[in-house]
PDB file of C-alpha atoms in Angstrom:
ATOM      1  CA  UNK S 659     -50.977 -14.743  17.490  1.00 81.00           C
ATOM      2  CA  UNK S 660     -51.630 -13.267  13.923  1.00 91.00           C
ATOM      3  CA  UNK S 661     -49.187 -13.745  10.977  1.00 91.00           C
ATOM      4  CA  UNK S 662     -47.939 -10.705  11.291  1.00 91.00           C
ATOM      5  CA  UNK S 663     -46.748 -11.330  14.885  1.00 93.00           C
ATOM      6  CA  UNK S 664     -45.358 -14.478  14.183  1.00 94.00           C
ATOM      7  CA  UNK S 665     -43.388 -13.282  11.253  1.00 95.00           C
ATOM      8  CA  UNK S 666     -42.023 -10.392  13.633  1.00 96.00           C
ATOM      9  CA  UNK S 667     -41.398 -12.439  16.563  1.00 95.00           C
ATOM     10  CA  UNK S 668     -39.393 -14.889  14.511  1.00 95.00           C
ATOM     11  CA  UNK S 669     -37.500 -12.733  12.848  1.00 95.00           C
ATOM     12  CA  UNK S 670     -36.571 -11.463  16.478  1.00 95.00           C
ATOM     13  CA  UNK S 671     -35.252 -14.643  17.163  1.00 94.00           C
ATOM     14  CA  UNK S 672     -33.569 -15.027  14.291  1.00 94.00           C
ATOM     15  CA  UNK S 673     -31.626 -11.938  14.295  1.00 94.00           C
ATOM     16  CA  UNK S 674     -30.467 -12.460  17.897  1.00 91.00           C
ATOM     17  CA  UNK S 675     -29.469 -15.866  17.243  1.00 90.00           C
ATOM     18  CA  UNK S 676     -28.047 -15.502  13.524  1.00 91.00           C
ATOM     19  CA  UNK S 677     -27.977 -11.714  12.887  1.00 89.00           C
ATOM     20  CA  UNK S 678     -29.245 -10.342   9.692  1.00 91.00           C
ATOM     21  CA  UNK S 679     -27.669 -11.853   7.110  1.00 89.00           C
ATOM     22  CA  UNK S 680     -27.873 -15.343   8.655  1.00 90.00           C
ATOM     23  CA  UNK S 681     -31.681 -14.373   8.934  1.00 92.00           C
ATOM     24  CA  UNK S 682     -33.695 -15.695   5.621  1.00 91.00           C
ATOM     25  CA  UNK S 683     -36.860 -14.708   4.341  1.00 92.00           C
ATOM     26  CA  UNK S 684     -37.221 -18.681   4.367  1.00 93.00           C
ATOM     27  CA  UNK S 685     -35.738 -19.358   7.412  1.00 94.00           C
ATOM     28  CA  UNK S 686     -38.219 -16.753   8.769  1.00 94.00           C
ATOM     29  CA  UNK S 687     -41.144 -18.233   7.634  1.00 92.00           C
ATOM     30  CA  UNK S 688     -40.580 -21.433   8.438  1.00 93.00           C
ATOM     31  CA  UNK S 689     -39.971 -20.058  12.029  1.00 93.00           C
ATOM     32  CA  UNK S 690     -43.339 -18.305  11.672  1.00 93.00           C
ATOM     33  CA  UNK S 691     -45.382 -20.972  10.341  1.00 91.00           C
ATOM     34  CA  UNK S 692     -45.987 -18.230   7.758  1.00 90.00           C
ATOM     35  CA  UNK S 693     -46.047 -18.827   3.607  1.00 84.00           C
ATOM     36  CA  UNK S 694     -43.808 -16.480   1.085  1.00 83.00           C
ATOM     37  CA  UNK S 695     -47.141 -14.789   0.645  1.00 86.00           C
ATOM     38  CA  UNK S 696     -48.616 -13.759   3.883  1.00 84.00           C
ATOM     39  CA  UNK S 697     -44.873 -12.622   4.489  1.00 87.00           C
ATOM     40  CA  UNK S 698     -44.890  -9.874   1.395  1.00 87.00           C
ATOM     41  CA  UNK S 699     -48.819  -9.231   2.138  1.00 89.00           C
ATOM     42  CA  UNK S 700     -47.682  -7.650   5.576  1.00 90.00           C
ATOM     43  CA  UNK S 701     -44.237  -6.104   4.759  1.00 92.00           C
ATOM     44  CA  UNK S 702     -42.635  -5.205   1.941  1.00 91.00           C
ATOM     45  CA  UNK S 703     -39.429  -7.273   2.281  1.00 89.00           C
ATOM     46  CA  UNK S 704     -36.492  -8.271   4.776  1.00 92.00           C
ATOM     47  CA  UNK S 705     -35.507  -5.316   5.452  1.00 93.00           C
ATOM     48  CA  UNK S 706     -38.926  -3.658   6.521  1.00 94.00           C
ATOM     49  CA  UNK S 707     -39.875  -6.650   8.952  1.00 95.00           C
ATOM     50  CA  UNK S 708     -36.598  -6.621  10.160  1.00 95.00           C
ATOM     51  CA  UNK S 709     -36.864  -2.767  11.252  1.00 96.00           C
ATOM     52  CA  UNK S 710     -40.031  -4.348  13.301  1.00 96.00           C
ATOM     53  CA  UNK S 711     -38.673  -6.758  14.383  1.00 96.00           C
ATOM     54  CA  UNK S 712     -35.474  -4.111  15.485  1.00 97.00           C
ATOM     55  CA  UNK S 713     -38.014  -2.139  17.250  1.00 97.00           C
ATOM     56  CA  UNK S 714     -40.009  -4.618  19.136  1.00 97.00           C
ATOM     57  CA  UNK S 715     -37.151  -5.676  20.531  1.00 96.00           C
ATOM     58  CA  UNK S 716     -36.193  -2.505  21.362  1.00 96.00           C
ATOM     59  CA  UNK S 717     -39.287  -0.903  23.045  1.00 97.00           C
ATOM     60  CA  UNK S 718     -38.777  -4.488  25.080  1.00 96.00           C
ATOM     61  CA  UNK S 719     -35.401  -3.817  25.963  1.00 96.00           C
ATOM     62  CA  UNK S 720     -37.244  -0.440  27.283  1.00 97.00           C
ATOM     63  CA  UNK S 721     -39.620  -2.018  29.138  1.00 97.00           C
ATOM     64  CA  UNK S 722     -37.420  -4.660  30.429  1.00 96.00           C
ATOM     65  CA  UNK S 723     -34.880  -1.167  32.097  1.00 97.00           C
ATOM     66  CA  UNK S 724     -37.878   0.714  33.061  1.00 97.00           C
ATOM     67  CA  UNK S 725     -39.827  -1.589  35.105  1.00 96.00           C
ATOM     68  CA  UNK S 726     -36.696  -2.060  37.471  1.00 95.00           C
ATOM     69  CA  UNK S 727     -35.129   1.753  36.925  1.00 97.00           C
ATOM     70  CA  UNK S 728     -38.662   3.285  37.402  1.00 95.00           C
ATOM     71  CA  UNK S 729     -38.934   1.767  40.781  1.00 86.00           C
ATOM     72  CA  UNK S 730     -38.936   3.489  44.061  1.00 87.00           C
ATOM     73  CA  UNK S 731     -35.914   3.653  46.220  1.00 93.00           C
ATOM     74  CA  UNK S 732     -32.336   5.343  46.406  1.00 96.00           C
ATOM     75  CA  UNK S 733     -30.486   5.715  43.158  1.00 96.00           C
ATOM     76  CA  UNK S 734     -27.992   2.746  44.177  1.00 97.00           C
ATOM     77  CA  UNK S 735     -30.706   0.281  44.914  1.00 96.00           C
ATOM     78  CA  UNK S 736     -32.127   0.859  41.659  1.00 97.00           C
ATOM     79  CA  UNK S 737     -29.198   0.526  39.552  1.00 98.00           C
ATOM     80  CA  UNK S 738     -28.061  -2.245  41.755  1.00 97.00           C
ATOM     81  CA  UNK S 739     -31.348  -4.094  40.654  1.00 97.00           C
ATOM     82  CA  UNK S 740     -30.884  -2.817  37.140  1.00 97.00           C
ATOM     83  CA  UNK S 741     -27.449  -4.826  37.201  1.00 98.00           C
ATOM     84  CA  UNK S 742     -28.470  -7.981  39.100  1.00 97.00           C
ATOM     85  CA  UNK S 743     -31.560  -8.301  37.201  1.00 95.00           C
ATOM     86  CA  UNK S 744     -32.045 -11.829  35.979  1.00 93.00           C
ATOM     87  CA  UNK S 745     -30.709 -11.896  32.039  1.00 94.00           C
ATOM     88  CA  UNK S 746     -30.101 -14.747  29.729  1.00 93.00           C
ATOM     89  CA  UNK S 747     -26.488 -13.656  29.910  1.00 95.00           C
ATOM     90  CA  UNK S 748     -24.687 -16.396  27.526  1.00 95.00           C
ATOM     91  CA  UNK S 749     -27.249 -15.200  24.892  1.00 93.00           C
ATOM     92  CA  UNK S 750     -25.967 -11.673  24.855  1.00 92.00           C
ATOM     93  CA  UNK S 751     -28.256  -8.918  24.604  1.00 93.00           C
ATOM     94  CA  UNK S 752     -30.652  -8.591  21.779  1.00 93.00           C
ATOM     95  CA  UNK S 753     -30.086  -4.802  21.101  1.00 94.00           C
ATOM     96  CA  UNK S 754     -26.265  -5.173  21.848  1.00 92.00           C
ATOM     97  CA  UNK S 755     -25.529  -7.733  19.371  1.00 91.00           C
ATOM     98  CA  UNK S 756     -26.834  -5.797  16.626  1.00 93.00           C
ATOM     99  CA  UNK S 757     -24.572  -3.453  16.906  1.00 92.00           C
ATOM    100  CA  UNK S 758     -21.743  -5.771  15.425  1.00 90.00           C
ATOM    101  CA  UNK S 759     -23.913  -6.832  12.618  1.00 92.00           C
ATOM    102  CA  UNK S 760     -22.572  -5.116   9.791  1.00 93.00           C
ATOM    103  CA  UNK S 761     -25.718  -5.213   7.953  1.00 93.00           C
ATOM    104  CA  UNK S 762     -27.479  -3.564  10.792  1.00 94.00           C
ATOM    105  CA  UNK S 763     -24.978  -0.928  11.546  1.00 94.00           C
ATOM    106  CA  UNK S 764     -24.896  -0.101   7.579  1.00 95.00           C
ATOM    107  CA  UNK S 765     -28.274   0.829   7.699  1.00 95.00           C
ATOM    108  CA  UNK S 766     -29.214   4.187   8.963  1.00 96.00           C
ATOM    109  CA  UNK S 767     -32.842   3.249   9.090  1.00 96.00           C
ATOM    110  CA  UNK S 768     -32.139  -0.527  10.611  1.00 96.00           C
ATOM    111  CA  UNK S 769     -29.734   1.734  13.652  1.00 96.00           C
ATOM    112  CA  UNK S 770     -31.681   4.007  14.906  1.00 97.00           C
ATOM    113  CA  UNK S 771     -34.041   2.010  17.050  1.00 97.00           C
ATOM    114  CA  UNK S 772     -30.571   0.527  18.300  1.00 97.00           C
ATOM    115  CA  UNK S 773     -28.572   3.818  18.963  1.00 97.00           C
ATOM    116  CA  UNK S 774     -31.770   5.515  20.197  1.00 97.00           C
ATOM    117  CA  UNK S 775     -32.189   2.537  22.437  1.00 97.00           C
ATOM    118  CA  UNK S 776     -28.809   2.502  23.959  1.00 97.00           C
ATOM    119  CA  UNK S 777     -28.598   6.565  24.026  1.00 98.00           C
ATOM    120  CA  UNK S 778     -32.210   6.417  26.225  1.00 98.00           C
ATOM    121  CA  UNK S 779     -30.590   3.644  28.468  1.00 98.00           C
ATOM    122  CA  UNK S 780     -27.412   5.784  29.160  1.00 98.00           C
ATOM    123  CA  UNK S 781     -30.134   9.092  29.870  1.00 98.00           C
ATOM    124  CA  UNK S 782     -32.299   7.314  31.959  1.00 98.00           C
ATOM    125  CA  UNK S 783     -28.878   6.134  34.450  1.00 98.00           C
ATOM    126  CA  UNK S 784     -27.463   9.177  33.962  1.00 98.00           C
ATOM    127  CA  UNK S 785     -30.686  10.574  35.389  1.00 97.00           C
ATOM    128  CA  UNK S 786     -31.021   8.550  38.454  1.00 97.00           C
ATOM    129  CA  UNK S 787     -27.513   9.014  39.312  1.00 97.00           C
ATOM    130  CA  UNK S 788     -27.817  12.877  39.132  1.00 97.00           C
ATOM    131  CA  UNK S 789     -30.588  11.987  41.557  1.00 96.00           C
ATOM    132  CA  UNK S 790     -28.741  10.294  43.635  1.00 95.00           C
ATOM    133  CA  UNK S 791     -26.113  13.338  43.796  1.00 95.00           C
ATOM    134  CA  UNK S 792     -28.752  15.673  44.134  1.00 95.00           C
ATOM    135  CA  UNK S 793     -29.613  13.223  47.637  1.00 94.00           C
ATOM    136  CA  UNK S 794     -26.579  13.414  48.514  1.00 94.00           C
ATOM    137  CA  UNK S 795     -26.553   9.596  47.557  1.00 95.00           C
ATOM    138  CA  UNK S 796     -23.027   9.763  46.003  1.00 95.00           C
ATOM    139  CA  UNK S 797     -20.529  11.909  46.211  1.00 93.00           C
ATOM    140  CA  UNK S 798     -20.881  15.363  44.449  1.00 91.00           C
ATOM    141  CA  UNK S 799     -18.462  16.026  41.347  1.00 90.00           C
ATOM    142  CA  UNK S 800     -19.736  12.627  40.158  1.00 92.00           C
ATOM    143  CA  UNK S 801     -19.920  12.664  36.238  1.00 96.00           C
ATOM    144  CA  UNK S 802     -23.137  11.130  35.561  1.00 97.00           C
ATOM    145  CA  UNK S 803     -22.931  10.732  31.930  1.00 97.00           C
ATOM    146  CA  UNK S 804     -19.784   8.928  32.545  1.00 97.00           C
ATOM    147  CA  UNK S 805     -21.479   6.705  35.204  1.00 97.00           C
ATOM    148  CA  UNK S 806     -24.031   5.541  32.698  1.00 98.00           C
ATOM    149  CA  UNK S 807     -21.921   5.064  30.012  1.00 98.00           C
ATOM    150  CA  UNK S 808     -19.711   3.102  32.500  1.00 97.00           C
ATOM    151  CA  UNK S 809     -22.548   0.921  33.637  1.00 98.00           C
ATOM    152  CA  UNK S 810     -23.724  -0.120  29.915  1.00 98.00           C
ATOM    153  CA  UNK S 811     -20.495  -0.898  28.962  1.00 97.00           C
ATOM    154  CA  UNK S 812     -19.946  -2.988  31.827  1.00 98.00           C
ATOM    155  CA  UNK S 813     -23.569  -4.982  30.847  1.00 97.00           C
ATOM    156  CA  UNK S 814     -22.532  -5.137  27.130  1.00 97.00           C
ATOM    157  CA  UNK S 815     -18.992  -6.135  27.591  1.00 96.00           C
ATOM    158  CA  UNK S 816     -19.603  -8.636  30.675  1.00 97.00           C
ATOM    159  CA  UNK S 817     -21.777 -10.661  28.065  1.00 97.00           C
ATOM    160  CA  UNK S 818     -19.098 -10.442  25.899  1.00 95.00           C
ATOM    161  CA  UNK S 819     -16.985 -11.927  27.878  1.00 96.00           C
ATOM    162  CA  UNK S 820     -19.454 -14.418  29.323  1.00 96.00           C
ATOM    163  CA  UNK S 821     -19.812 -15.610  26.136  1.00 94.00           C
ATOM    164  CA  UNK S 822     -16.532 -15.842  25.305  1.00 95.00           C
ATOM    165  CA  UNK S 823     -16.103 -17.885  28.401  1.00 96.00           C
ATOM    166  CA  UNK S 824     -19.204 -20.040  28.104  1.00 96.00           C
ATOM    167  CA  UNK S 825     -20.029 -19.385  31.402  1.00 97.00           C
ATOM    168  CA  UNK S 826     -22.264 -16.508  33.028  1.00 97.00           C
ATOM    169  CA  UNK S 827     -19.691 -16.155  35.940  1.00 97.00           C
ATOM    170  CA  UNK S 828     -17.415 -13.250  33.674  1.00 96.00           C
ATOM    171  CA  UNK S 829     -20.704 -11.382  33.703  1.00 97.00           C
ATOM    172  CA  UNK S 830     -21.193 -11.449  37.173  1.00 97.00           C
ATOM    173  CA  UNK S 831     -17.716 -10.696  38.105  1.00 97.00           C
ATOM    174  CA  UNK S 832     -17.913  -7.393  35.854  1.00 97.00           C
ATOM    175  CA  UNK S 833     -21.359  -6.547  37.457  1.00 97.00           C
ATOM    176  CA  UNK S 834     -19.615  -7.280  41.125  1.00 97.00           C
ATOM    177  CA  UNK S 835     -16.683  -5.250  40.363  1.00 97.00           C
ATOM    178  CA  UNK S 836     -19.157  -1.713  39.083  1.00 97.00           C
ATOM    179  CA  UNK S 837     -21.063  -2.140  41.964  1.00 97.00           C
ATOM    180  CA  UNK S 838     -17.900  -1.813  44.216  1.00 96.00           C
ATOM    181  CA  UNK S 839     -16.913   1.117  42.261  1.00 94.00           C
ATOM    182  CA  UNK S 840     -20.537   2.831  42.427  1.00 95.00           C
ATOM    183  CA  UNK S 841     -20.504   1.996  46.516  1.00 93.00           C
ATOM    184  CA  UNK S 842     -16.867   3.604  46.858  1.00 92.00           C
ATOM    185  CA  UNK S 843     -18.744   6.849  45.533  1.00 92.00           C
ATOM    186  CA  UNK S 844     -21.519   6.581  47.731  1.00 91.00           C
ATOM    187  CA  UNK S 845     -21.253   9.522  50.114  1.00 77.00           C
ATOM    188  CA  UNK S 846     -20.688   8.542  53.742  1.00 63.00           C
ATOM    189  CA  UNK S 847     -23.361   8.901  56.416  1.00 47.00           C
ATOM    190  CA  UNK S 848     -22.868  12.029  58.630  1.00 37.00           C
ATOM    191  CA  UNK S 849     -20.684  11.254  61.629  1.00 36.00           C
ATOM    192  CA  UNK S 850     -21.461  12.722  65.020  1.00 36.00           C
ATOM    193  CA  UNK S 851     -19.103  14.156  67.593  1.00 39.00           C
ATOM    194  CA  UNK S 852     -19.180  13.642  71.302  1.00 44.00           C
ATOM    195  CA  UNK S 853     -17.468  16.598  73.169  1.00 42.00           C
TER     196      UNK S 853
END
C-alpha cells in the first residue's frame, strides 16, 4: 500500500474511532507508518486528508448499499437484505458518526461527502420501494420518501442504541420491528372466489 493510502486509511480509522478532533496529525502517522513529511508531501494538512479520508469512506459506504440494493429480486427482499446485512453494529457506522462530530458538521467542505452520502442512500430506497409499489409489492399510497427516511433512521438510531447498550441485540430488535412494519404494507396476494 503506498503512503498515501496508508495515511488515508488511518485517518479512516481514526475518525471512526476518535472523530476529528481526537484524530492527530501524529496519531495519524504513527497509524500509517508514515513521517511528518511524506504526510504534508501528499496533502496539504488535516483537514485535506481528512476530506479523503471522508470520502473513501463514503464511496465504501456506497458500495457496501449497492452491492446488496442493486441485487435482483422484489423490493422487500432487497431491503430486507439491506437491513440484515452483516455490520459491525457496536462500532456504529462510519458515515453516521460523523455527523455528531462538530468539527465535521462545521465544515461545509468536510459534510458534503456525508450529507450527499446519506441523501443517495435515502434515493436509492426510496427508489426500490416506488418499485415495489409500481409491482404492486406494497400497498399503493405508500410514501416512499418517508419509507427511506424511515429505514435509515432505524439503521442509524438502532446503532445508537446498540451502543448505548453494549450489545448488538437493540439493533436487531429495531431492524425486526421495520421489517414488520414494511411486511404490514406489503399488498396481499389476490384471493380467488369459488361460486
Amino acid at each position: 500500500m503506498s503512503t498515501p493510502e496508508r495515511l488515508i486509511e488511518s485517518t479512516r480509522e481514526l475518525l471512526w474511532e476518535r472523530g476529528y478532533v481526537g484524530t492527530s496529525p501524529k496519531a495519524i502517522q504513527q497509524h500509517a507508518g508514515a513521517g511528518q513529511g511524506s504526510m504534508y508531501h501528499h496533502f496539504t494538512g488535516k483537514p485535506d486528508l481528512a476530506l479523503a479520508a471522508i470520502r473513501r469512506t463514503a464511496e465504501q459506504m456506497r458500495a457496501t448499499a449497492e452491492a446488496v440494493l442493486g441485487g435482483t429480486g422484489p423490493a422487500y427482499a432487497r431491503i430486507e437484505a439491506y437491513l440484515l446485512r452483516e455490520r459491525d453494529v457496536l462500532r456504529g457506522c462510519p458515515v453516521g458518526r460523523l455527523t455528531m462530530d462538530p468539527d465535521v458538521i462545521a465544515s461545509d467542505e468536510l459534510r458534503a461527502p456525508v450529507t450527499g452520502t446519506l441523501d443517495w442512500l435515502r434515493d436509492r430506497l426510496a427508489g426500490i420501494v416506488e418499485e415495489g409499489v409500481a409491482q404492486g409489492e406494497f400497498t399503493a399510497g405508500l410514501d416512499s420518501r418517508e419509507i427511506a427516511s424511515a429505514i435509515v433512521a432505524t439503521v442509524q438510531g438502532g446503532y445508537v442504541l446498540a451502543r448505548s447498550a453494549g450489545s448488538p441485540a437493540a439493533f436487531d430488535a429495531a431492524v425486526r420491528g421495520l421489517l414488520a412494519l414494511l411486511g404490514a404494507a406489503r399488498s396481499a396476494a389476490p384471493r380467488t372466489t369459488t361460486s
